[in-house]
Coordinates of C-alpha atoms and ligand atoms in Angstrom, one line a residue:
Chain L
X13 CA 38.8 -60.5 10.3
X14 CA 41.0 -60.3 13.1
X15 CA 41.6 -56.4 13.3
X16 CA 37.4 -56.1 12.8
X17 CA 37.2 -57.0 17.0
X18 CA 38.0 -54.1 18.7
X19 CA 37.8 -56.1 22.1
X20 CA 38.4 -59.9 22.0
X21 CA 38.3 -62.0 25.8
X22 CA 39.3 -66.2 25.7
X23 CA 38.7 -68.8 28.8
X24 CA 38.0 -65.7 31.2
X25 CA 37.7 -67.4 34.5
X26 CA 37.2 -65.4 37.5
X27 CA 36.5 -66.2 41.7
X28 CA 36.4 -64.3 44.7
X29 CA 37.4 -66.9 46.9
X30 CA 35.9 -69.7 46.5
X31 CA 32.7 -68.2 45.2
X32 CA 33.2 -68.4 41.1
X33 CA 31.2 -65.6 39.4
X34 CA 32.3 -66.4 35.8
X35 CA 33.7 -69.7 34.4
X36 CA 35.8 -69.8 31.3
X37 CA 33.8 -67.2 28.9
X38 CA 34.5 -66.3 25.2
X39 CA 33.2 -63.1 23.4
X40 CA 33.9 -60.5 21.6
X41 CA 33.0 -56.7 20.5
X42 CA 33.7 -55.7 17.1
X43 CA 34.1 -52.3 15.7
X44 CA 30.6 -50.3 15.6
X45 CA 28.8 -52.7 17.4
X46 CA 26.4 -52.2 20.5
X47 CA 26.7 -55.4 22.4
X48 CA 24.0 -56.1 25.3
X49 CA 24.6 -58.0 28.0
X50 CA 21.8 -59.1 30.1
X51 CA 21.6 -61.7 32.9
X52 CA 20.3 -61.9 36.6
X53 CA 21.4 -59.8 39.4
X54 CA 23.6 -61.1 41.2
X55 CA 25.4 -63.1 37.6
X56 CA 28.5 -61.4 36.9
X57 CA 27.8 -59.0 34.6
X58 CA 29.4 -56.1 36.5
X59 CA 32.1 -58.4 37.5
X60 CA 32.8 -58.9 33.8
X61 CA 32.5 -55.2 32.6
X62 CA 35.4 -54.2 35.9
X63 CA 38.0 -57.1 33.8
X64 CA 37.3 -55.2 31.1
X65 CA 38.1 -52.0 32.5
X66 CA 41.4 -53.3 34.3
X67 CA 40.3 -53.0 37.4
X68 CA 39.6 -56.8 38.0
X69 CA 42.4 -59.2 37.0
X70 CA 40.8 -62.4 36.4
X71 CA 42.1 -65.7 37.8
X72 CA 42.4 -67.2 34.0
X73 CA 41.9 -66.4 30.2
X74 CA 42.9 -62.9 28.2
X75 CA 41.4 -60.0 27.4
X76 CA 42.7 -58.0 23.9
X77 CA 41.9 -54.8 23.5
X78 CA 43.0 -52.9 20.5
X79 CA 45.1 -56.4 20.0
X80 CA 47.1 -55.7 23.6
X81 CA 46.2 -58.7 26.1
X82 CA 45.5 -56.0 29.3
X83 CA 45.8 -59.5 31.6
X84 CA 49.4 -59.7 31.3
X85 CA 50.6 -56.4 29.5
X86 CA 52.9 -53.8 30.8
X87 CA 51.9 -50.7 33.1
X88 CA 51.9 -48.8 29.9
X89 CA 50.6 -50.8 27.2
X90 CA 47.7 -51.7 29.5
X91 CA 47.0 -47.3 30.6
X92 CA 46.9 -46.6 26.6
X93 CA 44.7 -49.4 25.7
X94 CA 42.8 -48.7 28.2
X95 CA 42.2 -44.9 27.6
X96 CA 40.1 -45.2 24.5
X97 CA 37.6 -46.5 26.6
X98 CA 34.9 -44.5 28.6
X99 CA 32.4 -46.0 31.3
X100 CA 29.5 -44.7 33.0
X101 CA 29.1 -46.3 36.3
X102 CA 25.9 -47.8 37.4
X103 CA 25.6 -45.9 40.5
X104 CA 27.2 -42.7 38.1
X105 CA 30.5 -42.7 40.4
X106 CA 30.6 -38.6 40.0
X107 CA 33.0 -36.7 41.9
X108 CA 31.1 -35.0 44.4
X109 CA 33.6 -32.5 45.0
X110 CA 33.3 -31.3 41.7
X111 CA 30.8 -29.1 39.8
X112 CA 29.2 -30.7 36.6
X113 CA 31.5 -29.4 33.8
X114 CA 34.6 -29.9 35.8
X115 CA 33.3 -33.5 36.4
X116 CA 32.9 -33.6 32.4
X117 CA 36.3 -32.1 31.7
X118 CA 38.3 -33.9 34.5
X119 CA 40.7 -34.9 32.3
X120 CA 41.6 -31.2 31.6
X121 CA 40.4 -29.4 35.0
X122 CA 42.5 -31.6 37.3
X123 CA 45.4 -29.8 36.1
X124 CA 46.3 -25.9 36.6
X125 CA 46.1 -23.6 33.5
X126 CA 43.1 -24.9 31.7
X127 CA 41.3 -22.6 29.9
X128 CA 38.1 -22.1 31.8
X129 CA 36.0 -20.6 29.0
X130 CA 36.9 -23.7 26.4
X131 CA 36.1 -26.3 29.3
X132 CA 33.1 -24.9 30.1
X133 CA 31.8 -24.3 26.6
X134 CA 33.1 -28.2 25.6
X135 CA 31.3 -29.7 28.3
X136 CA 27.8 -27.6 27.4
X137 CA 28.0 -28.8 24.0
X138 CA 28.0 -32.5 25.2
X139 CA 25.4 -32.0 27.7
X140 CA 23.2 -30.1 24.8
X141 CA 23.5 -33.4 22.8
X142 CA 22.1 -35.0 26.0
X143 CA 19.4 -32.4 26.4
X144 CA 20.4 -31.5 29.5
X145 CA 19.7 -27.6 30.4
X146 CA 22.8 -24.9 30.9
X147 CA 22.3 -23.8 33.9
X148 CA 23.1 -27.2 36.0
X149 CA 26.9 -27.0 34.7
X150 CA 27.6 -25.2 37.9
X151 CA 26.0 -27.4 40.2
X152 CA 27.0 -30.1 42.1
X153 CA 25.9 -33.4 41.4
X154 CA 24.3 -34.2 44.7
X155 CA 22.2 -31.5 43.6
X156 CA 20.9 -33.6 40.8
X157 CA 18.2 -36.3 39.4
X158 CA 19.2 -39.9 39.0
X159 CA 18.0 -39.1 35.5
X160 CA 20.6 -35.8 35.4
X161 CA 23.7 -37.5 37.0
X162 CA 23.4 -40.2 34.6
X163 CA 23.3 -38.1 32.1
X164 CA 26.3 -36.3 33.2
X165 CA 28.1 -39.6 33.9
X166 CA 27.5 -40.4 30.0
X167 CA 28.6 -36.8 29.4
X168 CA 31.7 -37.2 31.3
X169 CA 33.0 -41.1 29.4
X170 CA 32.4 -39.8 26.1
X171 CA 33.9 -36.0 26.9
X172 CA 37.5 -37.3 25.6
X173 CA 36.3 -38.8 22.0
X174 CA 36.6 -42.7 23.4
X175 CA 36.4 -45.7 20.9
X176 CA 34.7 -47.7 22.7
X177 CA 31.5 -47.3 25.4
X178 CA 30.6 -49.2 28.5
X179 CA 27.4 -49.0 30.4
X180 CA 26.8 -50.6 33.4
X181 CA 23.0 -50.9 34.2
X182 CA 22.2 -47.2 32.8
X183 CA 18.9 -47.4 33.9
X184 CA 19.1 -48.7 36.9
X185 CA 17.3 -46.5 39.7
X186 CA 15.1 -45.1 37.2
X187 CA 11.3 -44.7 36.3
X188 CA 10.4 -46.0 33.0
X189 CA 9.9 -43.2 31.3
X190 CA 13.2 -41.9 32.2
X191 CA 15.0 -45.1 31.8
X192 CA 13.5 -45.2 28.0
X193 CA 15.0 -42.0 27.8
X194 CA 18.4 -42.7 28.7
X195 CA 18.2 -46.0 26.2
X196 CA 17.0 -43.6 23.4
X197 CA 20.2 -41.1 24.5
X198 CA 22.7 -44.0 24.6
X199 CA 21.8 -45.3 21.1
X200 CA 21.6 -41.5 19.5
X201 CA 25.6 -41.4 20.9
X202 CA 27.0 -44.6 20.3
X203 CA 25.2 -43.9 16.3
X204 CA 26.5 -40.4 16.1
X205 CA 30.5 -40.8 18.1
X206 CA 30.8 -44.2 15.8
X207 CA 31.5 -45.8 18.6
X208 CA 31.2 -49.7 19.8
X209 CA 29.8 -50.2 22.9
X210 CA 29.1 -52.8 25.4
X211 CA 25.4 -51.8 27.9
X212 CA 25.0 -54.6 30.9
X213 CA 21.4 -54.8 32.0
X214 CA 18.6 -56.8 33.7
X215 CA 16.3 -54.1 31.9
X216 CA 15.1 -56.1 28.9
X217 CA 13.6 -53.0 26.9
X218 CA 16.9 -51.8 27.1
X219 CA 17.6 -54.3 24.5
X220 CA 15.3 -53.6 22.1
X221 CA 16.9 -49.4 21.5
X222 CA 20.7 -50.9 21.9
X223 CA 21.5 -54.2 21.0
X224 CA 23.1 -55.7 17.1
X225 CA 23.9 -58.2 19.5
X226 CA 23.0 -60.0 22.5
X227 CA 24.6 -61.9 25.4
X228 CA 22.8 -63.9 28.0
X229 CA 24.7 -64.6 30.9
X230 CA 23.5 -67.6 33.3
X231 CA 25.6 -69.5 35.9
X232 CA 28.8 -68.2 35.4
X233 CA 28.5 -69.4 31.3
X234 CA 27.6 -67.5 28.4
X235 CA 23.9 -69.0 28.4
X236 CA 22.7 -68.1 25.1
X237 CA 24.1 -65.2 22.5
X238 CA 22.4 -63.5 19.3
X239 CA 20.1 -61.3 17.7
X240 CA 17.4 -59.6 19.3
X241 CA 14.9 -60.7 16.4
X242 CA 16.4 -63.9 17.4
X243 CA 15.9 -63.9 21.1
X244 CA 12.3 -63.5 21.1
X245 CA 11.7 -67.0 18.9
X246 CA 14.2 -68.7 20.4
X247 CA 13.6 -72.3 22.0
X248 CA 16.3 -71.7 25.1
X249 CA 15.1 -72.7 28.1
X250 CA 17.1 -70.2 29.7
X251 CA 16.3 -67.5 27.3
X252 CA 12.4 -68.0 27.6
X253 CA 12.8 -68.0 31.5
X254 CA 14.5 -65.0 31.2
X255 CA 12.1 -63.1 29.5
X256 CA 9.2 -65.0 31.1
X257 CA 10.4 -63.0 34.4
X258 CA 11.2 -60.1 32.8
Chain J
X10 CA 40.0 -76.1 70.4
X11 CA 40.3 -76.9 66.9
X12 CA 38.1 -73.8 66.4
X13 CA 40.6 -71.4 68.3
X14 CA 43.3 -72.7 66.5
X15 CA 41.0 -72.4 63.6
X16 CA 40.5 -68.2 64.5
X17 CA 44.0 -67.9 65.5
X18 CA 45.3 -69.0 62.1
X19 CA 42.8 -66.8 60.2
X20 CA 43.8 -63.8 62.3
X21 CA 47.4 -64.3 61.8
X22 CA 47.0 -65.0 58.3
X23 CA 44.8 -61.5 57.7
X24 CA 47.4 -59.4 59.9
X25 CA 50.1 -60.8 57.5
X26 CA 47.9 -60.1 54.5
X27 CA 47.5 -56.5 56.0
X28 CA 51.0 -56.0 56.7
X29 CA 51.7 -57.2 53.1
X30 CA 49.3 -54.8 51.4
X31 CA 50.0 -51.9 53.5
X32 CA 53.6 -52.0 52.9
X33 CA 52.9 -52.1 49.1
X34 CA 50.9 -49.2 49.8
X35 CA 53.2 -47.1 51.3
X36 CA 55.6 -48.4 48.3
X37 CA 53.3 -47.3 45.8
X38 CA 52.5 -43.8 47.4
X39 CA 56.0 -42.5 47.4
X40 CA 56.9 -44.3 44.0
X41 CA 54.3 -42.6 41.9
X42 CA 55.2 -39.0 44.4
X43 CA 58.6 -39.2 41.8
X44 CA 56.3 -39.9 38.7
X45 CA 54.9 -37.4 35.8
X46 CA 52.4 -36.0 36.1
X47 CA 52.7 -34.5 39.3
X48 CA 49.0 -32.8 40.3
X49 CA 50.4 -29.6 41.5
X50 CA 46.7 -28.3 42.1
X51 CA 45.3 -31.4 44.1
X52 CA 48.2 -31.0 46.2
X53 CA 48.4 -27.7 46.9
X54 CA 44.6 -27.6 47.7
X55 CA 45.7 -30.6 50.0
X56 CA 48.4 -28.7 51.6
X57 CA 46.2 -25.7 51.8
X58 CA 43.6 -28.2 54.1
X59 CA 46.2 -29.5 56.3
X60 CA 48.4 -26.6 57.2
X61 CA 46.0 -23.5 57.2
X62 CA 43.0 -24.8 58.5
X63 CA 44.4 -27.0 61.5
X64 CA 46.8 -23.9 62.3
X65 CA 43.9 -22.5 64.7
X66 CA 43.8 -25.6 66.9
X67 CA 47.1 -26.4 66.9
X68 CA 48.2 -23.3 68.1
X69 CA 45.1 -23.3 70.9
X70 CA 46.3 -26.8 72.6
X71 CA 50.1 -25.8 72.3
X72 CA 49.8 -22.4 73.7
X73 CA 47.4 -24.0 77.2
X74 CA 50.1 -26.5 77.3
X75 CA 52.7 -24.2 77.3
X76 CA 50.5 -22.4 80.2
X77 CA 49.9 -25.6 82.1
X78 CA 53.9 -26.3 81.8
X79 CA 54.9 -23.5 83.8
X80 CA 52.3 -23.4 86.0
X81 CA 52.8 -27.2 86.8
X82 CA 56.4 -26.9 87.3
X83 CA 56.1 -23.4 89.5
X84 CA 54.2 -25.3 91.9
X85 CA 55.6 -28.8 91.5
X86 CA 59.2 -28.2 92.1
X87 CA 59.3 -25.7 95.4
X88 CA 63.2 -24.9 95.6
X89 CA 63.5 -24.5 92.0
X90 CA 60.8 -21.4 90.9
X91 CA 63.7 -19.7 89.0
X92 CA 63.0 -18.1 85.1
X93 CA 65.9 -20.2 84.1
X94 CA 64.4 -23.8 85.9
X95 CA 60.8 -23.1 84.6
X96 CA 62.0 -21.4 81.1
X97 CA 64.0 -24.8 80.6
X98 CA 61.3 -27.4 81.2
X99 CA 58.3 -25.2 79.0
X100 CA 61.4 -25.3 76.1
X101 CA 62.5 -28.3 75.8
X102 CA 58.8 -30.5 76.7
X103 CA 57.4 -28.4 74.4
X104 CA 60.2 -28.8 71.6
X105 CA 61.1 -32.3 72.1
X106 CA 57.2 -33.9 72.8
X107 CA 54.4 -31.9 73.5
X108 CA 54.7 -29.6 70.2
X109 CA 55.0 -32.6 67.7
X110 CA 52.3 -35.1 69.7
X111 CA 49.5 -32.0 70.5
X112 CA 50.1 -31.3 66.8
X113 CA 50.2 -35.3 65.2
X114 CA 46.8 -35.9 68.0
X115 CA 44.9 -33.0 66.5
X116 CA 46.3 -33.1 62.9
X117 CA 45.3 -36.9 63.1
X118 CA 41.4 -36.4 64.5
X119 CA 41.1 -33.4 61.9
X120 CA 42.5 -34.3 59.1
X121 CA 43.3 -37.7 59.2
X122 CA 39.6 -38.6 59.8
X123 CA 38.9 -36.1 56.8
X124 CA 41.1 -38.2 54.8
X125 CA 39.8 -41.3 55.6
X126 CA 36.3 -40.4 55.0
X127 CA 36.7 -38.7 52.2
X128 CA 38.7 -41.8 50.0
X129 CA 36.3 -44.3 51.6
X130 CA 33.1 -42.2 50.1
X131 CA 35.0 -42.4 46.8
X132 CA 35.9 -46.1 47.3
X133 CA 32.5 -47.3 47.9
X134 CA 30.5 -45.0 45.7
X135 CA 33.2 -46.2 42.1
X136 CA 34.4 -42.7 42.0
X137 CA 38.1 -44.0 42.5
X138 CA 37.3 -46.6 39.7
X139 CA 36.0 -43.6 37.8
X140 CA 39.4 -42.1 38.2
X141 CA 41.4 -44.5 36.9
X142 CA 39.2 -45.0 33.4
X143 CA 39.3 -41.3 33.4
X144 CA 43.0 -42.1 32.9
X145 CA 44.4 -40.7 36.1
X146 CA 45.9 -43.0 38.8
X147 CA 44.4 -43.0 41.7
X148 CA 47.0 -43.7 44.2
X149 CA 48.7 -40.9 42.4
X150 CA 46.2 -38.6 42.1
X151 CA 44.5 -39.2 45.6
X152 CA 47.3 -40.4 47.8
X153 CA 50.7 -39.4 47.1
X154 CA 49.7 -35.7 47.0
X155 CA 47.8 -36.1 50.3
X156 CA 51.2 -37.5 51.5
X157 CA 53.0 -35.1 50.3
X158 CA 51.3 -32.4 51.5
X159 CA 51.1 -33.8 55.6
X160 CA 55.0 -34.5 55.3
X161 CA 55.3 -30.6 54.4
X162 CA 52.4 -29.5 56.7
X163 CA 52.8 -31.5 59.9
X164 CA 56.4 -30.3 60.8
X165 CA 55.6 -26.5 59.8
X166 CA 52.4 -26.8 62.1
X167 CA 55.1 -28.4 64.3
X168 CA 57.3 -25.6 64.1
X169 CA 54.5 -22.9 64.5
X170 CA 53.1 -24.7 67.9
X171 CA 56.5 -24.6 69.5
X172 CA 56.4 -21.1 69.1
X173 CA 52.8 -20.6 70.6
X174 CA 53.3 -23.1 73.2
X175 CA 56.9 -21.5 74.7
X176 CA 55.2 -18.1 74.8
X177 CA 52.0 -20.2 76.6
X178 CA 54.6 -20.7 79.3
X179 CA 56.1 -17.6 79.1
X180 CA 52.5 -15.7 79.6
X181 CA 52.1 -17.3 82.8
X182 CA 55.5 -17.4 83.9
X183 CA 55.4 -13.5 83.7
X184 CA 51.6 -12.4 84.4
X185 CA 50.5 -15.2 86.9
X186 CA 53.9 -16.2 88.6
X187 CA 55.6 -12.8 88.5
X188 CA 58.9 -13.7 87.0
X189 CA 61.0 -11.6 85.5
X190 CA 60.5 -11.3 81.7
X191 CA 63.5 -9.9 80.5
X192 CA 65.4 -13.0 82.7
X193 CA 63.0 -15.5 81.3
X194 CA 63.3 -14.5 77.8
X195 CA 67.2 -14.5 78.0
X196 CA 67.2 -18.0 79.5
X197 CA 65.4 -19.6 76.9
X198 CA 67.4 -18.2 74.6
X199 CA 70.2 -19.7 76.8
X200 CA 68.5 -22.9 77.2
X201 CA 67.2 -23.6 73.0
X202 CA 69.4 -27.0 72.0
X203 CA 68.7 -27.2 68.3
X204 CA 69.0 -31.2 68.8
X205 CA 65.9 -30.5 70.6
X206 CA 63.8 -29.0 67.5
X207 CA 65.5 -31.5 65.0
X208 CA 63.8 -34.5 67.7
X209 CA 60.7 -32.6 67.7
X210 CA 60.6 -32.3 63.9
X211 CA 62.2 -36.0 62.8
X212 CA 59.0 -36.7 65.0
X213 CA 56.7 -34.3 63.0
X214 CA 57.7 -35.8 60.6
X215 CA 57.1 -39.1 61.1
X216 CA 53.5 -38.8 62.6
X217 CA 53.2 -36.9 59.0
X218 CA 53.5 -40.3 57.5
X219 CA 51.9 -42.2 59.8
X220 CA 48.3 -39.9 59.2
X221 CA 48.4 -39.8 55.6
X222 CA 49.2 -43.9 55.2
X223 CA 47.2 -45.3 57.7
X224 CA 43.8 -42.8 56.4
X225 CA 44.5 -43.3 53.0
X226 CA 45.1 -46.8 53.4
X227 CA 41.9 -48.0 55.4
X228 CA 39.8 -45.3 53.1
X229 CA 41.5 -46.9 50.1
X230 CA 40.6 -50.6 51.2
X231 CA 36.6 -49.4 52.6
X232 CA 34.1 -51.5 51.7
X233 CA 30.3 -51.4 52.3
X234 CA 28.6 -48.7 51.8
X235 CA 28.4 -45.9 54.5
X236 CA 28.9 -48.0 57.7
X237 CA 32.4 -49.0 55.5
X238 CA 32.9 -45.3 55.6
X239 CA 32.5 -44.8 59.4
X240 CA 34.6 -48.2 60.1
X241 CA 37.5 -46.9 57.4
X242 CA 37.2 -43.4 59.7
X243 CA 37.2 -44.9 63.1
X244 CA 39.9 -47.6 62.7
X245 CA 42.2 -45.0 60.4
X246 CA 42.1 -42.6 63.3
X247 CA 42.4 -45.3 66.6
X248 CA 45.4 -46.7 64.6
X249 CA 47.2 -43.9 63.5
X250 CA 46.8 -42.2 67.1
X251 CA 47.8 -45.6 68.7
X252 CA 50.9 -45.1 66.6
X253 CA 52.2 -41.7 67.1
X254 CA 52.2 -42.3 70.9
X255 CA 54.3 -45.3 70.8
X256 CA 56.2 -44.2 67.6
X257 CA 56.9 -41.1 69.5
X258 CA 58.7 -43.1 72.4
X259 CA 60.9 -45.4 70.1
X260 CA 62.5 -41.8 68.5
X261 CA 62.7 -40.4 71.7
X262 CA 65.1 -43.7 72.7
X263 CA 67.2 -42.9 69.3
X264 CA 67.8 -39.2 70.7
X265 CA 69.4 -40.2 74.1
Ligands
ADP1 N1 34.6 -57.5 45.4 C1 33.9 -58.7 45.5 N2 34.2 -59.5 46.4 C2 33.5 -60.7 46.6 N3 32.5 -61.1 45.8 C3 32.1 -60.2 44.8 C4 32.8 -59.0 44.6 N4 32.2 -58.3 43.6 C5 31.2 -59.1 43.2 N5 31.1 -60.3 43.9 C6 30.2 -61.4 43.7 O1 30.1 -61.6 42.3 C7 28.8 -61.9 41.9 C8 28.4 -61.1 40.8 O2 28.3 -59.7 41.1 P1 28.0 -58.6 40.0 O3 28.9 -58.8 38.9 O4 28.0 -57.3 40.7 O5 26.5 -58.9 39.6 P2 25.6 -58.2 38.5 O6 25.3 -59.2 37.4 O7 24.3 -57.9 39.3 O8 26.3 -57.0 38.1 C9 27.9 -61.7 43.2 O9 27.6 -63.0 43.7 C10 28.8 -61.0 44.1 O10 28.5 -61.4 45.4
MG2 MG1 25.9 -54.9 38.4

């Protein structure tokens, strides 16, 4: 049972200050699973996703991925756990110095003596998947949509084969119709790579494309958690305010 | 009262906290410099920036200082308007001060406000989080090379402005104040102390640091969007010029 969570957090506490954004949460992802977590603005959920990524050490509690505890690991214990993941930002966070494909391929063109030809024909194939057109490979992504450089942010976290997926507000910034795009992309990938992944939102139809399971957050606690058939029946207070405003 | 003691203690307690992080910084810069992997192509593009494309200014102020040297001195100092008194003074202000400060002033408003801008776009738009789940460090990737490549690239701009700025001084000792050019040549020759150049470069070198750090550093730490940006690039370059000019006088003291 044990092995089947891929990435397992206990009593994860975290402040900034005095201002506590998440009190002493439990959860987990298992393997294949598309977890969604959805709360206010403003309630931690991008907090959460940065401890999970190592770039937020929390003030208590442990985070295990692939069975390493990245709270208190070593430099390199905690870098290899942490490669198997990929993240799309929820501004995009592309490097606007860089052309598309080399912002897909980083991991390869921020070295010399890449092949060229191979990176550029790897990062096409992704962004075919993503039904993204050819010709923006050389471009740079200023010169983009919101739509496109999401799309090329999704491109560039799952260029390197990752295990697991985050998402941080995906459609965020984004009409609906493009945003139900996106949600329809992110489900084809995580179903086709095999991957499990975590999506934060305040967007609830992003729910209904992604989510096996469901987390609520609500004042800095894990409000309510579940199945989406199981969220819309459910007699939480905090769940029906939720999607009351939503 | 209580509130000034109130401020007081935050200030001192934030410059500590500053001091603190910024020498962890500078720890962390040249640790992961002596790390695999070393990103040979971000550095060199680095390098490339810093050298090449501030060689046109830096060579502009040195050569008019060398110019207003010897013109200064010709009519400053009546009884001495020899090639050998004139020749001296252009040589050695220009190797022991004026090459390595004109060069650490303008490397520091071109470059280091480059630097500083640049990190703080990336800091405040995720893109140095997006380095380090793309696996790459970012102090590595971003900061070490940039360091690397000022140490390297400040004392050869350095060396090339002491060239341009004892011809300066040569141009108008022989054009403007009609001294003899094959006398003014020799007594430079004469007058070159190579404890002189080593000064000039130890400082080089120095300011070198002192640019890349102090950018990187309040790039690194920006925070709030673009008026973070401009605050990261203003403070980075008040700081790091405040610094050269006093650091400057404190290596002087170790040369005498
Ligand atoms: N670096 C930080 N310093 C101080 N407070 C922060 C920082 N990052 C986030 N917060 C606070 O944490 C809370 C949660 O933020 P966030 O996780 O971004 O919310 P969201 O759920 O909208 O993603 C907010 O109240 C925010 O002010
Ligand atoms: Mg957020």
């Amino acid at each position: 049972m044990e092995e089947k969570k891929i990435i397992n957090v206990k009593n994860l506490s975290v402040s900034f200050s005095n201002n506590i954004v998440i009190n002493d949460i439990d959860f987990h992802l298992s393997r294949k699973e598309s977890l969604v977590i959805i709360g206010k603005s403003g309630s931690g959920k991008s907090v959460l996703l940065r401890c999970l990524m190592g770039l937020l050490k929390p003030d208590h509690g442990s985070i295990e991925i692939d069975g390493i505890n990245i709270v208190n690991a070593n430099r390199i214990d905690k870098e290899n756990a942490l490669k198997n993941i990929g993240v799309t930002f929820q501004n995009g966070a592309l490097f606007d110095s860089l052309t598309v494909w080399e912002n897909i391929t980083f991991k390869e063109t921020k070295f010399f003596g890449f092949n060229k030809q191979k990176a550029k024909e790897k990062a096409l194939l992704i962004i075919k998947n993503l039904e993204l057109d050819e010709n923006i490979l050389e471009l740079y992504p200023s010169e983009l949509s919101g739509g496109m450089q999401k799309r090329v942010a999704i491109a560039r976290a799952i260029c390197d084969n990752p295990k697991v997926l985050f998402f941080d507000e995906p459609t965020s910034g984004l009409d609906p119709i493009t945003g139900k795009i996106i949600n329809n992309l992110i489900e084809k990938t995580v179903i086709k790579l095999g991957v499990s992944a975590i999506t934060i939102t305040h967007d609830i139809s992003s729910i209904e494309n992604l989510a096996s399971r469901i987390i609520l957050l609500d004042n800095h606690k894990i409000a309510w958690s579940g199945k989406p058939n199981d969220m819309k029946i459910s007699k939480n207070k905090i769940v029906k305010q939720f999607l009351v405003n939503t | 009262m209580l509130k000034i003691i109130n401020l007081l203690g935050k200030v001192s307690l934030s410059t500590i906290e500053n001091i603190g992080k910024l020498t962890l910084f500078i720890f962390k810069s040249f640790f992961w410099l002596f790390k695999t992997p070393f990103y040979s192509k971000q550095f060199l593009f680095q390098l490339l920036d810093v050298a090449f494309y501030s060689l046109p200014v830096v060579g502009l102020t040195t050569f008019f200082s060398g110019m207003v040297l010897a013109l200064q001195t010709f009519s400053g100092f009546d009884n001495f308007n020899d090639e050998s008194t004139i020749s001296k003074i252009v040589l050695t202000s220009i190797l022991r001060e004026l090459g390595p400060v004109l060069a650490g002033l303008m490397v520091c408003g071109r470059v280091g406000a480059k630097m500083a801008a640049e990190i703080a776009t990336m800091r405040v738009s995720n893109q140095i989080d997006a380095l380090q789940t793309l696996s790459t460090r970012p102090i590595q990737f971003l900061i070490s090379t940039r360091l690397l490549a000022s140490i390297i690239a400040v004392p050869f701009l350095v060396l090339i402005g002491n060239i341009i700025g004892v011809f300066g001084g040569f141009v108008v000792a022989t054009f403007k104040l009609d001294l003899n050019p094959i006398l003014y040549m020799m007594s430079t020759i004469d007058n070159f102390n190579l404890i002189d150049l080593i000064q000039g470069l130890v400082k080089a070198l120095v300011f070198g640091i002192i640019i890349a750090i102090i950018s990187c550093y309040f790039g690194y730490n920006a925070s709030g969007g673009a008026e973070g940006v401009g605050r990261a690039t203003t403070i980075s370059v008040v700081t790091a010029s405040t610094l050269i000019l006093t650091s400057t006088y404190f290596i002087t003291a170790l040369f005498i």
